[in-house]
Phi, psi and omega in degrees: 000333194284327174287316175299324190222094194282335176275012200285333189274340160296308176301333189284323184286348177293151177292149187301312187293332175295312184297312174317305173311295189286338172275357194297333176291316182284341192252020170075001190284005177288325176295346196246109183304320188299321178282330175295317175290332176281325180284329165303340185269318184297316178298305181309313181305336184244027185307313192280332177283352182251027185042045169278145171289150175069193174260151192295142186270349189261111167215083180304162163300170168304309180305313185287335185274349183268331171288325158329287198302318179306313180299310181300311165311317181287314187287345173281329169298311177292328176297307182294326175299307191302299179318322189279326173289328170288326168307303175298317195275331178089020178234181177275164180301344173286357182065034174266135177230137181282172184287337173284332164286347195304302174305327171286325183275333175311308182294324175287324177303312170310317183300322171281326180304325190274328182284324180303305170314304172295346178275324177306312178289327173299294172327308183289328164297317190293332180266005205042020177290163171298116190292306180312325183281328177280321169317303177292338180290301190286339159308307176297324185290326184285141183268348180256141176293311197293097175249000000 
């Protein structure tokens, strides 16, 4: 790796929040406001550590920060679920399946969907949350439409 990217050692020594912030443009993260705002908060938390003058210009209120963390958790959960399903089903994370694979992929998808929904409902029961709301949230999180 060091031969392919000679400056890798220097980049690896940087703070991860700085690397994530700098990589946001090339990684396509600028298209998602939740991710970009989260990166700005992480970067702002270490503003002085990076030797930046003055104060960070992006300072959301505590209420906004909590709301953003919840949304970021949802985004990350959706991303992990999509990655898991794309590996399991042999398709892209954009949920496209070739026509030739459809008959093979659909049963696998349904096989994963049932335990996923059962665990979401079980979690709602254990926390005395509304099951209908938990089911709606889980359906929103599930990336594939064909249930």
